[in-house]
Every structure is written in structure tokens, then in C-alpha cells.
Short mmCIF file of C-alpha atoms and ligand atoms in Angstrom, two decimals:
data_model
loop_
_atom_site.label_atom_id
_atom_site.label_comp_id
_atom_site.label_asym_id
_atom_site.label_seq_id
_atom_site.Cartn_x
_atom_site.Cartn_y
_atom_site.Cartn_z
CA MET A 1 48.95 35.45 -11.76
CA GLU A 2 49.10 35.59 -7.95
CA LYS A 3 50.11 39.24 -8.18
CA LEU A 4 47.16 40.03 -10.43
CA ILE A 5 44.66 38.30 -8.11
CA GLU A 6 46.17 40.12 -5.13
CA LYS A 7 45.89 43.49 -6.86
CA ILE A 8 42.25 42.94 -7.76
CA GLU A 9 41.40 41.58 -4.31
CA LYS A 10 42.63 44.91 -2.94
CA GLY A 11 40.08 46.66 -5.11
CA SER A 12 41.74 47.56 -8.39
CA MET A 13 39.43 47.12 -11.40
CA PRO A 14 40.78 44.54 -13.89
CA THR A 15 41.19 45.46 -17.57
CA HIS A 16 39.34 43.47 -20.19
CA ASP A 17 42.44 41.38 -20.94
CA GLU A 18 43.00 40.69 -17.27
CA ILE A 19 39.40 39.48 -16.91
CA VAL A 20 39.96 37.08 -19.82
CA GLN A 21 43.14 35.77 -18.14
CA LEU A 22 41.33 35.23 -14.85
CA LEU A 23 38.43 33.40 -16.51
CA ALA A 24 40.91 31.00 -18.16
CA LEU A 25 42.43 29.85 -14.86
CA GLN A 26 42.45 26.16 -13.98
CA GLY A 27 43.68 23.92 -11.19
CA GLU A 28 45.54 25.54 -8.28
CA SER A 29 45.45 29.05 -9.73
CA ALA A 30 41.66 28.85 -10.16
CA LEU A 31 41.44 27.90 -6.47
CA LEU A 32 43.52 30.95 -5.56
CA LEU A 33 41.05 33.09 -7.52
CA HIS A 34 38.03 31.53 -5.80
CA ARG A 35 39.58 31.93 -2.35
CA ALA A 36 40.32 35.61 -2.98
CA ALA A 37 36.70 36.18 -4.05
CA HIS A 38 35.38 34.33 -1.01
CA ARG A 39 37.57 36.51 1.25
CA VAL A 40 36.07 39.62 -0.38
CA LYS A 41 32.56 38.23 0.17
CA ARG A 42 33.45 37.60 3.84
CA LYS A 43 34.97 41.03 4.31
CA ILE A 44 32.11 42.98 2.73
CA LEU A 45 29.04 40.80 3.41
CA GLY A 46 30.17 38.63 6.31
CA ASN A 47 29.75 34.86 6.62
CA LYS A 48 26.02 34.99 5.86
CA VAL A 49 24.17 33.20 3.10
CA PHE A 50 20.67 34.40 2.14
CA LEU A 51 17.99 31.86 1.29
CA ARG A 52 15.27 32.55 -1.25
CA GLY A 53 12.48 30.03 -1.63
CA LEU A 54 11.94 29.44 -5.34
CA VAL A 55 8.39 28.81 -6.56
CA GLU A 56 8.28 27.73 -10.21
CA PHE A 57 4.60 28.51 -10.51
CA SER A 58 3.95 27.83 -14.20
CA ASN A 59 5.81 26.35 -17.17
CA VAL A 60 3.43 27.84 -19.74
CA CYS A 61 5.59 30.01 -22.01
CA ARG A 62 5.11 32.04 -25.17
CA CYS A 63 8.85 32.05 -25.98
CA ASP A 64 10.83 29.59 -28.01
CA CYS A 65 14.39 30.00 -26.75
CA LEU A 66 16.57 27.40 -28.47
CA TYR A 67 18.18 26.20 -25.22
CA CYS A 68 15.21 26.02 -22.89
CA GLY A 69 13.34 22.84 -22.03
CA ILE A 70 10.01 24.61 -21.46
CA ARG A 71 10.10 26.43 -24.82
CA LYS A 72 6.71 26.75 -26.45
CA SER A 73 7.38 24.21 -29.23
CA ASN A 74 8.41 21.44 -26.85
CA GLU A 75 5.30 19.32 -27.00
CA LYS A 76 6.70 16.71 -24.66
CA VAL A 77 6.20 19.00 -21.66
CA ALA A 78 3.04 18.63 -19.60
CA ARG A 79 2.09 22.24 -18.95
CA TYR A 80 0.98 23.25 -15.47
CA THR A 81 0.08 26.37 -13.55
CA LEU A 82 -0.17 26.29 -9.77
CA SER A 83 -3.36 27.57 -8.20
CA ASP A 84 -3.27 30.73 -6.09
CA ALA A 85 -3.75 28.58 -3.01
CA GLU A 86 -0.77 26.38 -3.93
CA ILE A 87 1.49 29.37 -4.52
CA LEU A 88 0.46 30.99 -1.25
CA GLU A 89 1.02 27.70 0.53
CA ASN A 90 4.57 27.55 -0.84
CA ALA A 91 5.16 31.14 0.22
CA ARG A 92 3.79 30.40 3.69
CA PHE A 93 6.11 27.43 3.98
CA ALA A 94 9.08 29.67 3.11
CA ILE A 95 8.03 32.33 5.60
CA ASP A 96 7.37 29.80 8.38
CA HIS A 97 10.80 28.27 7.85
CA GLY A 98 12.65 31.57 8.04
CA TYR A 99 13.44 32.14 4.38
CA GLY A 100 13.97 35.89 4.05
CA ALA A 101 12.53 36.08 0.55
CA VAL A 102 10.62 34.17 -2.10
CA VAL A 103 11.21 34.10 -5.84
CA LEU A 104 8.19 33.57 -8.09
CA GLN A 105 9.37 32.27 -11.44
CA SER A 106 7.41 31.21 -14.51
CA GLY A 107 7.43 31.00 -18.26
CA GLU A 108 6.66 34.25 -20.04
CA ARG A 109 3.05 35.32 -20.63
CA ASN A 110 1.67 38.76 -21.36
CA ASP A 111 -2.10 38.23 -21.28
CA GLU A 112 -4.17 40.38 -18.99
CA ASN A 113 -5.26 37.49 -16.77
CA PHE A 114 -1.71 36.51 -16.04
CA VAL A 115 -0.59 40.07 -15.35
CA LYS A 116 -3.47 40.65 -12.93
CA ARG A 117 -3.03 37.33 -11.24
CA VAL A 118 0.66 37.85 -10.52
CA ALA A 119 -0.18 41.22 -8.94
CA GLU A 120 -2.83 39.58 -6.75
CA ILE A 121 -0.53 36.78 -5.67
CA VAL A 122 2.20 39.25 -4.75
CA SER A 123 -0.18 41.27 -2.57
CA GLY A 124 -1.51 38.01 -1.10
CA ILE A 125 2.00 37.04 0.01
CA LYS A 126 2.60 40.50 1.48
CA LYS A 127 -0.55 40.01 3.55
CA ILE A 128 0.95 36.86 5.05
CA SER A 129 4.17 38.73 5.82
CA ALA A 130 5.00 42.34 5.10
CA ASP A 131 8.67 41.62 5.77
CA VAL A 132 9.35 38.82 3.34
CA GLY A 133 11.16 39.96 0.20
CA ILE A 134 9.45 39.13 -3.10
CA THR A 135 11.38 38.64 -6.31
CA LEU A 136 9.67 38.09 -9.65
CA SER A 137 11.24 36.27 -12.59
CA CYS A 138 8.58 36.20 -15.32
CA GLY A 139 10.38 37.56 -18.35
CA GLU A 140 9.85 40.61 -20.55
CA GLU A 141 6.73 42.64 -19.85
CA THR A 142 5.52 46.16 -20.61
CA PRO A 143 6.58 49.11 -18.41
CA ASP A 144 2.96 49.27 -17.17
CA THR A 145 3.05 45.67 -16.05
CA TYR A 146 6.36 46.18 -14.28
CA ARG A 147 4.91 49.21 -12.48
CA LEU A 148 1.79 47.29 -11.46
CA TRP A 149 3.84 44.40 -10.09
CA ARG A 150 6.17 46.78 -8.25
CA GLU A 151 3.19 48.62 -6.72
CA SER A 152 1.60 45.35 -5.66
CA GLY A 153 4.63 44.75 -3.43
CA ALA A 154 7.39 42.92 -5.32
CA GLU A 155 10.73 44.61 -4.66
CA ARG A 156 13.07 42.69 -6.93
CA TYR A 157 13.12 41.33 -10.46
CA LEU A 158 15.40 38.87 -12.19
CA LEU A 159 15.72 39.06 -15.95
CA ARG A 160 18.76 37.43 -17.45
CA ILE A 161 20.32 38.98 -20.52
CA GLU A 162 21.56 35.40 -21.22
CA THR A 163 24.54 36.87 -23.13
CA SER A 164 25.48 40.50 -23.59
CA ASP A 165 26.70 39.73 -27.12
CA ALA A 166 23.94 40.76 -29.53
CA ALA A 167 24.94 38.26 -32.26
CA LEU A 168 25.19 35.31 -29.86
CA PHE A 169 21.88 36.37 -28.27
CA GLN A 170 20.20 36.09 -31.65
CA GLN A 171 21.82 32.71 -32.33
CA ILE A 172 20.38 31.10 -29.20
CA HIS A 173 16.89 32.60 -29.53
CA ASP A 174 14.15 32.41 -32.12
CA GLU A 175 13.61 35.34 -34.44
CA LYS A 176 11.00 36.95 -32.17
CA ALA A 177 13.50 37.54 -29.40
CA ASN A 178 15.25 40.88 -29.57
CA TYR A 179 18.44 41.87 -27.81
CA GLN A 180 17.69 45.60 -27.71
CA ARG A 181 14.24 44.94 -26.28
CA ARG A 182 15.76 42.76 -23.56
CA ARG A 183 18.12 45.58 -22.63
CA ARG A 184 15.25 48.04 -22.61
CA SER A 185 13.32 45.77 -20.26
CA LEU A 186 16.19 45.98 -17.79
CA ASP A 187 15.95 49.79 -17.97
CA ASP A 188 12.16 49.62 -17.57
CA LEU A 189 12.57 47.49 -14.45
CA ARG A 190 14.97 49.99 -12.97
CA GLU A 191 12.57 52.83 -13.77
CA ALA A 192 9.68 50.96 -12.16
CA GLY A 193 11.74 50.98 -8.96
CA PHE A 194 12.86 47.36 -8.80
CA THR A 195 16.08 46.07 -7.39
CA VAL A 196 17.33 44.58 -10.64
CA GLY A 197 19.13 41.32 -11.23
CA SER A 198 20.43 39.82 -14.42
CA GLY A 199 22.91 37.24 -15.58
CA VAL A 200 24.09 34.97 -18.33
CA MET A 201 24.52 31.34 -19.25
CA ILE A 202 28.10 30.17 -19.17
CA GLY A 203 29.66 27.82 -21.73
CA LEU A 204 27.12 28.31 -24.53
CA PRO A 205 28.17 26.66 -27.80
CA GLY A 206 30.51 29.10 -29.55
CA GLN A 207 30.78 31.48 -26.58
CA THR A 208 34.29 32.87 -26.03
CA LEU A 209 36.10 34.08 -22.90
CA ASP A 210 36.20 37.47 -24.54
CA GLN A 211 32.37 37.52 -24.67
CA LEU A 212 32.14 36.36 -21.05
CA ALA A 213 34.53 39.14 -19.99
CA THR A 214 32.24 41.58 -21.79
CA ASP A 215 29.29 40.10 -19.85
CA LEU A 216 31.02 41.00 -16.58
CA GLU A 217 31.67 44.53 -17.83
CA PHE A 218 28.00 44.71 -18.81
CA PHE A 219 26.96 43.81 -15.22
CA ARG A 220 29.22 46.57 -13.94
CA ASP A 221 28.13 49.19 -16.46
CA GLN A 222 24.43 48.42 -15.89
CA ASP A 223 25.02 48.94 -12.17
CA LEU A 224 23.11 45.72 -11.39
CA ASP A 225 22.22 44.81 -7.81
CA MET A 226 21.94 41.05 -8.22
CA ILE A 227 23.68 38.56 -10.47
CA GLY A 228 22.39 35.06 -11.22
CA MET A 229 24.33 32.97 -13.67
CA GLY A 230 25.14 29.35 -14.21
CA PRO A 231 26.51 26.86 -16.67
CA PHE A 232 24.55 26.14 -19.84
CA LEU A 233 23.28 22.55 -19.85
CA ALA A 234 21.92 20.72 -22.86
CA HIS A 235 18.26 19.73 -22.85
CA GLY A 236 17.67 16.84 -25.25
CA ASP A 237 14.32 18.15 -26.50
CA THR A 238 15.63 21.55 -27.61
CA PRO A 239 17.36 22.56 -30.88
CA LEU A 240 20.54 23.66 -29.08
CA GLY A 241 20.64 20.60 -26.83
CA LYS A 242 20.18 18.23 -29.78
CA ARG A 243 22.91 19.88 -31.78
CA TYR A 244 25.38 20.15 -28.90
CA PRO A 245 24.86 17.26 -26.48
CA ASP A 246 26.79 17.46 -23.20
CA THR A 247 29.64 15.20 -22.24
CA GLU A 248 30.91 14.83 -18.69
CA GLU A 249 34.12 16.57 -19.73
CA ILE A 250 32.27 19.59 -21.17
CA LYS A 251 30.13 19.86 -18.05
CA GLN A 252 33.14 19.84 -15.73
CA LYS A 253 34.78 22.57 -17.85
CA ARG A 254 31.62 24.67 -17.65
CA LEU A 255 31.39 24.19 -13.91
CA LEU A 256 34.91 25.54 -13.45
CA LEU A 257 34.22 28.41 -15.84
CA ALA A 258 31.03 29.26 -13.94
CA LEU A 259 32.93 29.33 -10.64
CA ASN A 260 35.55 31.59 -12.24
CA MET A 261 32.76 33.89 -13.47
CA ILE A 262 31.28 34.08 -9.97
CA ALA A 263 34.69 34.81 -8.47
CA VAL A 264 35.60 37.56 -10.92
CA THR A 265 32.12 39.10 -10.50
CA ARG A 266 32.65 39.24 -6.73
CA LEU A 267 36.12 40.77 -7.13
CA MET A 268 34.85 43.40 -9.56
CA LEU A 269 31.46 44.27 -8.08
CA ARG A 270 32.10 43.60 -4.36
CA ASP A 271 28.71 44.47 -2.79
CA VAL A 272 26.14 42.86 -5.12
CA ASN A 273 24.15 39.71 -4.34
CA ILE A 274 25.37 36.73 -6.35
CA ALA A 275 23.35 33.52 -6.50
CA ALA A 276 24.91 30.07 -6.52
CA ALA A 277 22.64 28.80 -9.32
CA THR A 278 20.80 25.49 -9.36
CA SER A 279 22.66 24.51 -12.54
CA LEU A 280 25.90 24.34 -10.50
CA GLN A 281 24.13 21.74 -8.40
CA ALA A 282 23.03 19.91 -11.56
CA ILE A 283 26.66 19.30 -12.53
CA SER A 284 27.91 18.65 -9.03
CA PRO A 285 24.96 17.40 -6.95
CA ALA A 286 26.94 16.89 -3.77
CA ASP A 287 28.49 20.33 -3.48
CA GLY A 288 27.74 22.59 -6.48
CA ARG A 289 26.08 25.37 -4.51
CA GLN A 290 28.64 25.20 -1.71
CA ARG A 291 31.41 25.61 -4.27
CA GLY A 292 29.54 28.65 -5.60
CA ILE A 293 29.60 30.19 -2.12
CA LEU A 294 33.30 29.37 -1.79
CA ALA A 295 33.87 31.26 -5.06
CA GLY A 296 32.12 34.39 -3.76
CA ALA A 297 28.35 33.85 -4.11
CA ASN A 298 26.10 34.77 -1.15
CA VAL A 299 22.60 33.59 -2.14
CA ILE A 300 21.06 30.12 -2.48
CA MET A 301 17.61 29.57 -3.97
CA PRO A 302 16.18 26.24 -2.79
CA ASN A 303 13.27 25.04 -4.87
CA LEU A 304 10.05 24.92 -2.84
CA GLY A 305 7.83 23.01 -5.27
CA GLU A 306 6.95 19.37 -4.80
CA ALA A 307 9.09 16.93 -6.68
CA ALA A 308 6.34 15.90 -9.13
CA LYS A 309 5.72 19.39 -10.45
CA LYS A 310 9.39 20.09 -10.71
CA ARG A 311 9.83 17.40 -13.32
CA ASN A 312 7.76 19.55 -15.66
CA TYR A 313 9.88 22.62 -15.01
CA ARG A 314 12.95 21.10 -16.56
CA LEU A 315 14.94 23.86 -18.24
CA TYR A 316 17.87 21.47 -18.82
CA ASP A 317 18.57 17.77 -18.39
CA ASN A 318 19.45 16.30 -14.98
CA LYS A 319 17.95 19.19 -13.06
CA PRO A 320 18.35 18.29 -9.38
CA ASP A 321 15.12 17.04 -7.95
CA ILE A 322 15.77 17.16 -4.25
CA ASP A 323 12.75 17.74 -2.07
CA GLU A 324 13.94 20.91 -0.40
CA ASN A 325 10.74 21.13 1.59
CA ALA A 326 11.84 18.06 3.45
CA LYS A 327 13.33 18.96 6.78
CA ASN A 328 16.29 16.74 5.97
CA ALA A 329 17.30 18.64 2.86
CA ARG A 330 17.30 21.96 4.72
CA LEU A 331 19.28 20.63 7.64
CA GLU A 332 21.75 19.04 5.19
CA LEU A 333 22.19 22.38 3.44
CA GLU A 334 22.64 24.13 6.77
CA LYS A 335 25.21 21.57 7.89
CA SER A 336 27.16 21.73 4.66
CA LEU A 337 27.30 25.53 4.92
CA GLN A 338 28.41 25.33 8.54
CA LYS A 339 31.29 23.12 7.41
CA ILE A 340 32.59 25.97 5.28
CA GLY A 341 32.03 28.51 8.04
CA GLU A 342 28.89 30.10 6.59
CA ILE A 343 25.57 30.60 8.35
CA ILE A 344 22.10 30.92 6.88
CA ALA A 345 20.68 34.41 7.50
CA TYR A 346 17.25 33.27 8.65
CA ARG A 347 14.45 35.85 8.50
CA GLU A 348 16.63 38.44 6.77
CA SER A 349 15.21 39.63 3.49
CA GLY A 350 18.76 40.29 2.26
CA THR A 351 18.39 43.46 0.21
CA PRO A 352 21.65 43.78 -1.76
CA LEU A 353 24.12 46.12 -0.09
CA HIS A 354 24.74 47.60 -3.54
CA TYR A 355 21.09 48.65 -3.76
CA LEU A 356 21.11 50.19 -0.27
CA LYS A 357 24.18 52.21 -1.15
CA ARG A 358 22.59 53.45 -4.38
CA GLN A 359 19.57 54.85 -2.54
N1 5AD B 401 20.88 25.55 -19.33
C1 5AD B 401 21.16 26.42 -18.35
N2 5AD B 401 20.34 27.41 -17.98
C2 5AD B 401 19.17 27.52 -18.62
N3 5AD B 401 18.17 28.39 -18.49
C3 5AD B 401 17.20 28.07 -19.36
N4 5AD B 401 17.55 26.99 -20.08
C4 5AD B 401 18.79 26.64 -19.65
C5 5AD B 401 19.71 25.62 -20.01
N5 5AD B 401 19.45 24.74 -20.98
C6 5AD B 401 18.24 29.54 -17.60
C7 5AD B 401 18.12 30.84 -18.40
C8 5AD B 401 16.89 31.51 -17.82
C9 5AD B 401 16.80 30.88 -16.46
C10 5AD B 401 15.46 30.95 -15.84
O1 5AD B 401 17.18 29.54 -16.68
O2 5AD B 401 19.28 31.63 -18.15
O3 5AD B 401 16.98 32.91 -17.75
#
């Protein structure tokens, strides 16, 4: 196994079977894998970590994904939408505190009001700072909408494929979701000129290592610039969460598998941005994101919203509810990164090297 990791660290592309073997690693050999991926991150991207301030600006959603806590049929959720002023205030906070980019995330809506409003908010943020990067994460939209949002100033878009396996995709979504349409949306985003990010959930009920290996090959073949992926976590008010409740043992397994996924992604794709997802932190509150960085990730997305609102943006149970606006939380994050030899790249928008090379 050491030989295989060494070979791939040097830049050789693993075969499908080798990817499966790497994803299965545990204990000491998993640590060897993570360390190799972290060395590649250091070598190619340096000891920097990019911060993106996450604004979860609305939990109103027209979708009914079987895993997601803010799915349309979940009547227990108090729906909210932040006002323009609140969103701009969050963005201003991020800019003032040196975050290089903001991520605006919401449930999916396609009505004209929503589409127009997002465009206006994006241009509003660009008026505060032309340099701050803006990433949108608002689901599947029409090519026209993507173009409008790109023209209004957003440079990046995150749209997870959730799983690249068409059958599994259908199993975890309601009948209105469509795998081919999701893939087309990724193409539409690319055509609209976005830096495109995608990703999957790790440890879904029934998901195999073979499928996860195919996910990594999908990232490579789609030539993605950014990868965001994290462990699946049950939400008690969703069909999937009710049927497959989490145990501590399952969660720990998924955490390890997610770190292995991050590491193999870094070894295969080298120069892309990889986020250490919030769901890592949900399983391991003390050090989940740091462990993501140590396995090859280079982006952290602290949540900028106030604690009260965040409780209504609960995609899965036990979502961390730290007040990242508090000076303490940021200094803690900075300190914990310093301990592992990483520094926050303040005021850098952090365009993925992979994207710059493609241009
Ligand atoms: N567990 C983990 N991740 C989830 N997401 C949604 N619900 C869950 C869950 N139960 C992720 C999806 C989505 C992103 C915004 O949050 O991958 O794309």
C-alpha cells in the first residue's frame, strides 16, 4: 500500500481498482494516505487556507430531496428569507474581516422575483468590493438565469451532483429530480462562464466504494475547478434519515471515508480547490475541518449567519451552530490552523489554480 501511495503522490493516475483500495484504508495506512495528500496540497498550493463566508440566505425550497432537512415537505421547518440589507450586511462583515470570497447559498427557487433578486444582491456586493469573490449555490436554474447571475458579477457556482451514479441519484431524490438534467446544469454553468464546483455526499445508505471511486473519476472527467463533499448525515424529519438513523459508529466510519475521499481527490486532481465541509465538523466538532485540511483540502467556509437563523437551515441533525461572526471563533480557527502549520489567506479571493491554468 505504501508503494501505491508513493506512486500516486508522484503524480501517476490511479486505476479504478486502486482508487477503491485507497478509499478502503483505515488506521495507520489511512493516515499515510492523508499525509501524502497534504504534502501535495503544500507543494502545489502552499500552506494557505482560503476562507469563504457562507450566507445561507433562504431555506425556502421547491425540491423534495429525501435526505435534506429543508425539503419542501418538511413542515416542521420555519421558513425564512433574509432581507437584502441583511445579506449585504453579512457580505460586508466578510469583506471587513478579510474573507476573500462569500458564498450565497439557498434552497432552490425558479420564480422571476428570486432570479432578479439574486442578480441584484450579487451586484450590490460587488459595489461594496469589486475584489471579493462571489460564489452562488442555489441549485438548478435555466441557462438564461445562469448567464444573468454570471453577468451580474458572480464568478463561481457550486452544484453538487450528490452521486454520479444515476440509479442511486434517483433513489435519494423524489421523482421530479433528474440525473441527466443535473449533469446538463453543470455544463450550462460552464458555458455561462462560471468557475464550476460540484461534489457528492459520502456514506449514503447503499453507496459502495466502487460508486465513490466513480465519483472521483467523474470530477476528473468533468474537469471541475472546485470540489465540495462531506459525509451524509441523517436528518430525523426526512424519509432517508428516518429509515437509516445514524449511530456514532456509522458516523465515525463516514468521517474516515470522507477524509479518504478528500485525500484521493487531492492526489488525483492536484490543483483544484477542495472544501473541508461543515458536515466534517458536525461529526467531529473539535477538529473536523482541520482534519479535512490535513487530508488535502484548502478551503474552509465559515457560516456567517446569526445562530438563530442557522437553526432553520438544518440540512442534517447536529449541524454545528458556532457563532463564527464572534471574534473568538475566528481567532480559534486561526490558532488551530497555525498549529498545523497553515495560514489563512486573508483578502485573497482564491481563484482555483486549476481554473487559472484552463484559461
Ligand atoms: N447530510 C449531508 N449533506 C447534506 N446535504 C443536504 N442534506 C444533507 C445531509 N442530510 C448537502 C447536499 C447539498 C448541500 C448543500 O448540502 O450535498 O448539495
